PDB file of C-alpha atoms in Angstrom:
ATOM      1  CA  UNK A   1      35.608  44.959  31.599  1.00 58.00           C
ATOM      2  CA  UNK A   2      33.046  47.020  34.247  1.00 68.00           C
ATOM      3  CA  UNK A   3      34.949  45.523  36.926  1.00 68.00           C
ATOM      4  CA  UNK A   4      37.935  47.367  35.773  1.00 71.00           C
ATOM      5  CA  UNK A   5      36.317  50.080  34.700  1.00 67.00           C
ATOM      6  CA  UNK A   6      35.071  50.457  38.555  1.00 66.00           C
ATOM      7  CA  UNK A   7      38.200  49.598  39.907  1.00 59.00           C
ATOM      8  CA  UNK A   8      40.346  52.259  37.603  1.00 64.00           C
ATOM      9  CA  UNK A   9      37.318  54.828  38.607  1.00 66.00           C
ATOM     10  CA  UNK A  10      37.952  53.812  42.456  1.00 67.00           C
ATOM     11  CA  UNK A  11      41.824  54.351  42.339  1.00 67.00           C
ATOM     12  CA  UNK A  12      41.628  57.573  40.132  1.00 68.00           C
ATOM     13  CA  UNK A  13      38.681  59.039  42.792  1.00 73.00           C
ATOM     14  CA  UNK A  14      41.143  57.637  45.899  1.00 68.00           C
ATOM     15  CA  UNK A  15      43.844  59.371  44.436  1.00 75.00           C
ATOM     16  CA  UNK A  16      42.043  62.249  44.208  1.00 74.00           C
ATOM     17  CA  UNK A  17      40.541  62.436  47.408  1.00 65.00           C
ATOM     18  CA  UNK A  18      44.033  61.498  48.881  1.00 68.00           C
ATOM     19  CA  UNK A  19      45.384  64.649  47.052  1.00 68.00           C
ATOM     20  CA  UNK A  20      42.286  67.142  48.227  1.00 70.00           C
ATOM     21  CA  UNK A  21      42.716  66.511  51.911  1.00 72.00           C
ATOM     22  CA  UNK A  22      46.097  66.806  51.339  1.00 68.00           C
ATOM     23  CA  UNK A  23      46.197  70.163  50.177  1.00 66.00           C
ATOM     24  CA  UNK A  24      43.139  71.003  52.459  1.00 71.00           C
ATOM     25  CA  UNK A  25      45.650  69.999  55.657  1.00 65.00           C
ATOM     26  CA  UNK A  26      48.493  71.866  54.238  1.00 66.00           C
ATOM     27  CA  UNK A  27      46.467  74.832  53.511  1.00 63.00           C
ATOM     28  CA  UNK A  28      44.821  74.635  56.759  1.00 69.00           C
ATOM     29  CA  UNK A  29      48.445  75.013  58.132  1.00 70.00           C
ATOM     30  CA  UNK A  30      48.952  77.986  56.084  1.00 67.00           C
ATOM     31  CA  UNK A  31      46.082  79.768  57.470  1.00 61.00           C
ATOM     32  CA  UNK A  32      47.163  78.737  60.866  1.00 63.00           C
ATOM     33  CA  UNK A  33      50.237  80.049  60.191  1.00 64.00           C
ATOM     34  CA  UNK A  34      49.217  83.297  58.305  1.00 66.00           C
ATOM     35  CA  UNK A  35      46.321  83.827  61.384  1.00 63.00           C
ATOM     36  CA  UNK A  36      49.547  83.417  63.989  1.00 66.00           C
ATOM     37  CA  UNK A  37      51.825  86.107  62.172  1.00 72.00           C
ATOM     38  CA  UNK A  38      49.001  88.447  61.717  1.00 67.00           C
ATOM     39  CA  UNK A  39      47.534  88.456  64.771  1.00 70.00           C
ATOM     40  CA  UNK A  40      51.153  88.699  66.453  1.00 76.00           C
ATOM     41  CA  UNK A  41      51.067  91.996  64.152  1.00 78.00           C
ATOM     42  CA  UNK A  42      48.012  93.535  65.509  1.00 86.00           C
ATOM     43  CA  UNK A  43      47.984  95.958  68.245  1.00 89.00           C
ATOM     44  CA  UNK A  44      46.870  95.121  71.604  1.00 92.00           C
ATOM     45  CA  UNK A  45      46.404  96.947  74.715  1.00 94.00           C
ATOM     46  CA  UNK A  46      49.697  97.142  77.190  1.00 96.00           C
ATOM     47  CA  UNK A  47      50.346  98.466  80.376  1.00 97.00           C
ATOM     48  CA  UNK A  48      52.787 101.225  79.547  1.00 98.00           C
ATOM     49  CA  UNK A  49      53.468 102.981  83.117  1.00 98.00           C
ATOM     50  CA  UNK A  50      52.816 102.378  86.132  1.00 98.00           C
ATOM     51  CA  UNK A  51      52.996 104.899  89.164  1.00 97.00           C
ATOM     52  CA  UNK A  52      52.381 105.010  92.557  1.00 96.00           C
ATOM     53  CA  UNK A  53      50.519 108.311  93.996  1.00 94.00           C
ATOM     54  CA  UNK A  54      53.498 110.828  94.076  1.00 95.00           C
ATOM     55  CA  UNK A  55      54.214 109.779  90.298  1.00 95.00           C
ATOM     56  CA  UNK A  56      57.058 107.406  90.790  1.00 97.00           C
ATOM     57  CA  UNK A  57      57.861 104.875  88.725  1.00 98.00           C
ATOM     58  CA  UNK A  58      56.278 101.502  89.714  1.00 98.00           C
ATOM     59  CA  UNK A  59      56.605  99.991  86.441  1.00 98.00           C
ATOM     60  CA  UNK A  60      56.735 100.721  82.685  1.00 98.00           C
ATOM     61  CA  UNK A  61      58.670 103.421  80.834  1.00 97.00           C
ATOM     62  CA  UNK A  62      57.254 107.151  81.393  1.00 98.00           C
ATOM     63  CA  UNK A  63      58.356 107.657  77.368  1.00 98.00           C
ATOM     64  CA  UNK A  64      56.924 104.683  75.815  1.00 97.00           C
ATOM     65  CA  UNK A  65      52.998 106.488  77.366  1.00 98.00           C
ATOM     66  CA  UNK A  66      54.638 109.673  75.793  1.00 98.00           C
ATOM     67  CA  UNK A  67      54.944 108.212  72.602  1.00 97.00           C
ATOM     68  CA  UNK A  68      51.746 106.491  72.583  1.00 97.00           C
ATOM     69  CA  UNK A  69      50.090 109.886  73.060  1.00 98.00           C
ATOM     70  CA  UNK A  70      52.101 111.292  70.419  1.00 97.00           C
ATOM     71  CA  UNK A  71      51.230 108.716  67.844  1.00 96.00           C
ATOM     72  CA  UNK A  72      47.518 109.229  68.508  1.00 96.00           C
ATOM     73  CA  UNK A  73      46.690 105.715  70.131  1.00 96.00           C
ATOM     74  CA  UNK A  74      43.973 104.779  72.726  1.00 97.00           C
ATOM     75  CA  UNK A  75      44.400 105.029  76.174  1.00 98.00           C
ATOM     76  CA  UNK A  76      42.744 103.739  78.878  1.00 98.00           C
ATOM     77  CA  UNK A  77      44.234 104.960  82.499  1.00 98.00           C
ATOM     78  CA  UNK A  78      43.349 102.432  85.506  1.00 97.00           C
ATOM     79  CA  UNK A  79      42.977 104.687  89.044  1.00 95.00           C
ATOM     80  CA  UNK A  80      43.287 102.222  92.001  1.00 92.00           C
ATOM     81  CA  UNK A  81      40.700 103.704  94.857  1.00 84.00           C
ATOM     82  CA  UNK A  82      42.356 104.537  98.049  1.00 76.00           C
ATOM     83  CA  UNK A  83      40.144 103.018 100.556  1.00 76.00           C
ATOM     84  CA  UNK A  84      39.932  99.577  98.823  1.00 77.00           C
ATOM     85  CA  UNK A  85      43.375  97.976  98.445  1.00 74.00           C
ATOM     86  CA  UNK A  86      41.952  96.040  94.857  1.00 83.00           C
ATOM     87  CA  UNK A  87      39.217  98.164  93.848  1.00 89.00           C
ATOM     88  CA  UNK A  88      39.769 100.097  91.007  1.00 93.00           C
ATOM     89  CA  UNK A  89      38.614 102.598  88.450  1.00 92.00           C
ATOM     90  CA  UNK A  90      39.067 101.981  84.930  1.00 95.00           C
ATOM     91  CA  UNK A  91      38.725 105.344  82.299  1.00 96.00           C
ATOM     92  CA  UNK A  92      38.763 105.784  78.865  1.00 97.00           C
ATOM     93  CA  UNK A  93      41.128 109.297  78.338  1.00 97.00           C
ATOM     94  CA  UNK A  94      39.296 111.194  76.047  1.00 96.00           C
ATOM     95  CA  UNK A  95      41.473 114.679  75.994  1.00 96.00           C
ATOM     96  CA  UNK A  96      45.039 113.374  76.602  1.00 98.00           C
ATOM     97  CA  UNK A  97      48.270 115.838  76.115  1.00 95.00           C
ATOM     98  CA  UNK A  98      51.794 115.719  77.491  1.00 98.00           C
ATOM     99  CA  UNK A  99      53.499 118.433  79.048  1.00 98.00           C
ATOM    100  CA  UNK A 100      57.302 118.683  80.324  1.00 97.00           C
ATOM    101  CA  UNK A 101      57.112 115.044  79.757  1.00 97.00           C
ATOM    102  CA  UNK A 102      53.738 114.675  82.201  1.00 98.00           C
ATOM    103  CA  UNK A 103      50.872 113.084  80.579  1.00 98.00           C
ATOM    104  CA  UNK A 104      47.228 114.897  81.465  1.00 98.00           C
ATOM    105  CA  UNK A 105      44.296 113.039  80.674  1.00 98.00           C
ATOM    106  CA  UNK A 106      40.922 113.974  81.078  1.00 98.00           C
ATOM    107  CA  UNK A 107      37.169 112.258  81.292  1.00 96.00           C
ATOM    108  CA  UNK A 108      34.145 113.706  80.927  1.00 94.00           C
ATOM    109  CA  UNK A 109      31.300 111.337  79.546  1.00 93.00           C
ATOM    110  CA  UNK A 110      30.484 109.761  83.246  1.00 93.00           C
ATOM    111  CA  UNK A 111      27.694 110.362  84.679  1.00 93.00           C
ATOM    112  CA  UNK A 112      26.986 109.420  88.939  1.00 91.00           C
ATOM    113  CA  UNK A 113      26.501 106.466  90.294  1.00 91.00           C
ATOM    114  CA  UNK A 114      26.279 104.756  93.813  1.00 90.00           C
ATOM    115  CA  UNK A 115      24.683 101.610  94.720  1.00 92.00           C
ATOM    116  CA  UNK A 116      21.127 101.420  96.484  1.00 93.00           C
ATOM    117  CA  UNK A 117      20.300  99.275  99.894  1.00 94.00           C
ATOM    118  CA  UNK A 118      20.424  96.322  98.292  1.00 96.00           C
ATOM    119  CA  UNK A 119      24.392  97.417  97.249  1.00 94.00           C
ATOM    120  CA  UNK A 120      23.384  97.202  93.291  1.00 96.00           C
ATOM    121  CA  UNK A 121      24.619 100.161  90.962  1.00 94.00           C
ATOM    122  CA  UNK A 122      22.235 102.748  89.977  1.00 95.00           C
ATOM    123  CA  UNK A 123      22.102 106.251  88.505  1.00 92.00           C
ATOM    124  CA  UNK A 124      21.397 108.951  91.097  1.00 88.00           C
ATOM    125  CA  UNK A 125      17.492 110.550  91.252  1.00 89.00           C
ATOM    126  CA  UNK A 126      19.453 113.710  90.653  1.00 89.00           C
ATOM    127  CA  UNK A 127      22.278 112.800  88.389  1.00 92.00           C
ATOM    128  CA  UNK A 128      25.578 114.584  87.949  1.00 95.00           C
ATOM    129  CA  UNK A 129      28.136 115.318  85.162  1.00 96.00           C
ATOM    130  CA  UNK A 130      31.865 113.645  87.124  1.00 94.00           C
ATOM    131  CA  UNK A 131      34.377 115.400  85.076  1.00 96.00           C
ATOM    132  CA  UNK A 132      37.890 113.985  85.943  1.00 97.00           C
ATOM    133  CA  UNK A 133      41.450 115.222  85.209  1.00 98.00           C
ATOM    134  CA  UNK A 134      44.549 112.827  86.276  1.00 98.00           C
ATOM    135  CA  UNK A 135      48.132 113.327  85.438  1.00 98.00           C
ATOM    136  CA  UNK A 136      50.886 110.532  85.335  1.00 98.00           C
ATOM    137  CA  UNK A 137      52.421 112.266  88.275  1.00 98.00           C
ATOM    138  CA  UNK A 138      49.784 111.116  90.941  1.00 97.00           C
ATOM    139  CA  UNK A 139      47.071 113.637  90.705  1.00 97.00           C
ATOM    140  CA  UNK A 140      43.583 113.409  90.222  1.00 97.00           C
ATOM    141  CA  UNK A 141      40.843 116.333  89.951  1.00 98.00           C
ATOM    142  CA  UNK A 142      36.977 115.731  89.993  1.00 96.00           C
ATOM    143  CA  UNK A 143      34.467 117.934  89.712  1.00 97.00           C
ATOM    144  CA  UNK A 144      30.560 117.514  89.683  1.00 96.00           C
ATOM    145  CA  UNK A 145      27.945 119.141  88.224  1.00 96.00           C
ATOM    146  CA  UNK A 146      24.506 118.533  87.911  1.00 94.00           C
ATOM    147  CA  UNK A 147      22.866 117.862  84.543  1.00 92.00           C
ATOM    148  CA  UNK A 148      21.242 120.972  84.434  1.00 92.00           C
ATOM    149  CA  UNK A 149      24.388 122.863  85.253  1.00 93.00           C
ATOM    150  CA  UNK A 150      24.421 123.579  89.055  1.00 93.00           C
ATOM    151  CA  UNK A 151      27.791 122.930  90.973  1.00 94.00           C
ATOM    152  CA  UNK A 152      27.459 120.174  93.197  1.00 94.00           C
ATOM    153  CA  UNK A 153      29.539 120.492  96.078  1.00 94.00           C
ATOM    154  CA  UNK A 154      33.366 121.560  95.604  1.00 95.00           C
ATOM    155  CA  UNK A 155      35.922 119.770  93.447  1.00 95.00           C
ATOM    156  CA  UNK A 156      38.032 117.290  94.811  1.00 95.00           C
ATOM    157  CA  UNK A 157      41.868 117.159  94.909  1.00 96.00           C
ATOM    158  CA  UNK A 158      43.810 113.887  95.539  1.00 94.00           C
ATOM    159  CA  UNK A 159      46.598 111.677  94.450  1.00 95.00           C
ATOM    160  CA  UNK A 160      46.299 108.270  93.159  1.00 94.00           C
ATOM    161  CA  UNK A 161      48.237 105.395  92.385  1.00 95.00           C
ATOM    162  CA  UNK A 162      47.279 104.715  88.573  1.00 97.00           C
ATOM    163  CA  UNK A 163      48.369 102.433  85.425  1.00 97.00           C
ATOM    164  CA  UNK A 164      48.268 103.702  81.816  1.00 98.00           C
ATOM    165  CA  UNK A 165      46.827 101.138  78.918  1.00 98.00           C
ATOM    166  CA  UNK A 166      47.784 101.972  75.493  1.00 97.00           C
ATOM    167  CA  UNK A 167      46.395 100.023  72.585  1.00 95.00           C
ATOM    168  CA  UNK A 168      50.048  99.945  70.771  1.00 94.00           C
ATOM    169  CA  UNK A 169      51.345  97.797  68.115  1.00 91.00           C
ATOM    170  CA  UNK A 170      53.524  94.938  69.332  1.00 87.00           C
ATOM    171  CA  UNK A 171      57.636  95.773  70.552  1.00 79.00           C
ATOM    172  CA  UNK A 172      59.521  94.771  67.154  1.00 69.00           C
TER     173      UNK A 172
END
């Protein structure tokens, strides 16, 4: 009789185990699944327009920046430097508006930087405020002023090629 006890207590705890990884597997594939369709949900950052330094059209769509402005999400414009083909400048636009469909952004938490002999990054012995203004039309204003508010040379006027990142829900 103990041998069938243990033998009905071996199939009934087989069965059971059978049936918990079971349902752990399936489940597992829910959360998969669930993981998948949120995170294809999420917003993620997108290259929304490209230009080169006049303001033409490389790539993108001029009104999809426009309404990412308009709807209040984060921006992040990329400046490509003139002198170095693949160097490039990456800035978080802090004060952003559009006008006659021309985005303005502006930056002004950097502070200067330059590299020493040895060609590493450092701060400046006397630092500078880099205040920057660039417009999806090409242009791009800098100005410089030293922390403790005296002009440092005169502000600089270029064009630059540039690519606006918005952090944007996905295209439904």
């Amino acid at each position: 009789m103990t041998t069938e006890i243990i033998v009905a207590s071996i199939g009934a705890i087989a069965t059971i185990l059978a049936a918990y990884i079971g349902a752990s597997v399936a489940a597992k594939r829910q959360v998969d699944k669930g993981v998948k369709e949120i995170s294809e949900n999420l917003p993620s950052w997108d290259e929304l327009f490209e230009h080169d330094e006049n303001g033409k059209k490389i790539k993108g769509d001029i009104n999809r920046l426009i309404e990412a402005v308009h709807n209040g999400y984060p921006i992040k414009v990329k400046i490509n430097r003139p002198q170095q083909q693949d160097d490039i400048e990456l800035m978080d636009a802090e004060w952003i508006f559009v006008e006659n469909k021309t985005v303005v952004a502006t930056n002004t938490s950097q502070i200067s930087l330059g590299k020493d002999k040895n060609g590493n990054y450092r701060y400046f012995k006397d630092a500078y405020h880099y205040y920057v203004i660039v417009s999806s039309k090409g242009q791009h204003h800098a100005t410089r002023i030293h922390i403790d508010g005296r002009p440092k040379g005169n502000p600089t006027d270029g064009v630059r090629r540039m690519t606006w990142i918005g952090l944007v829900p996905p295209r439904q």
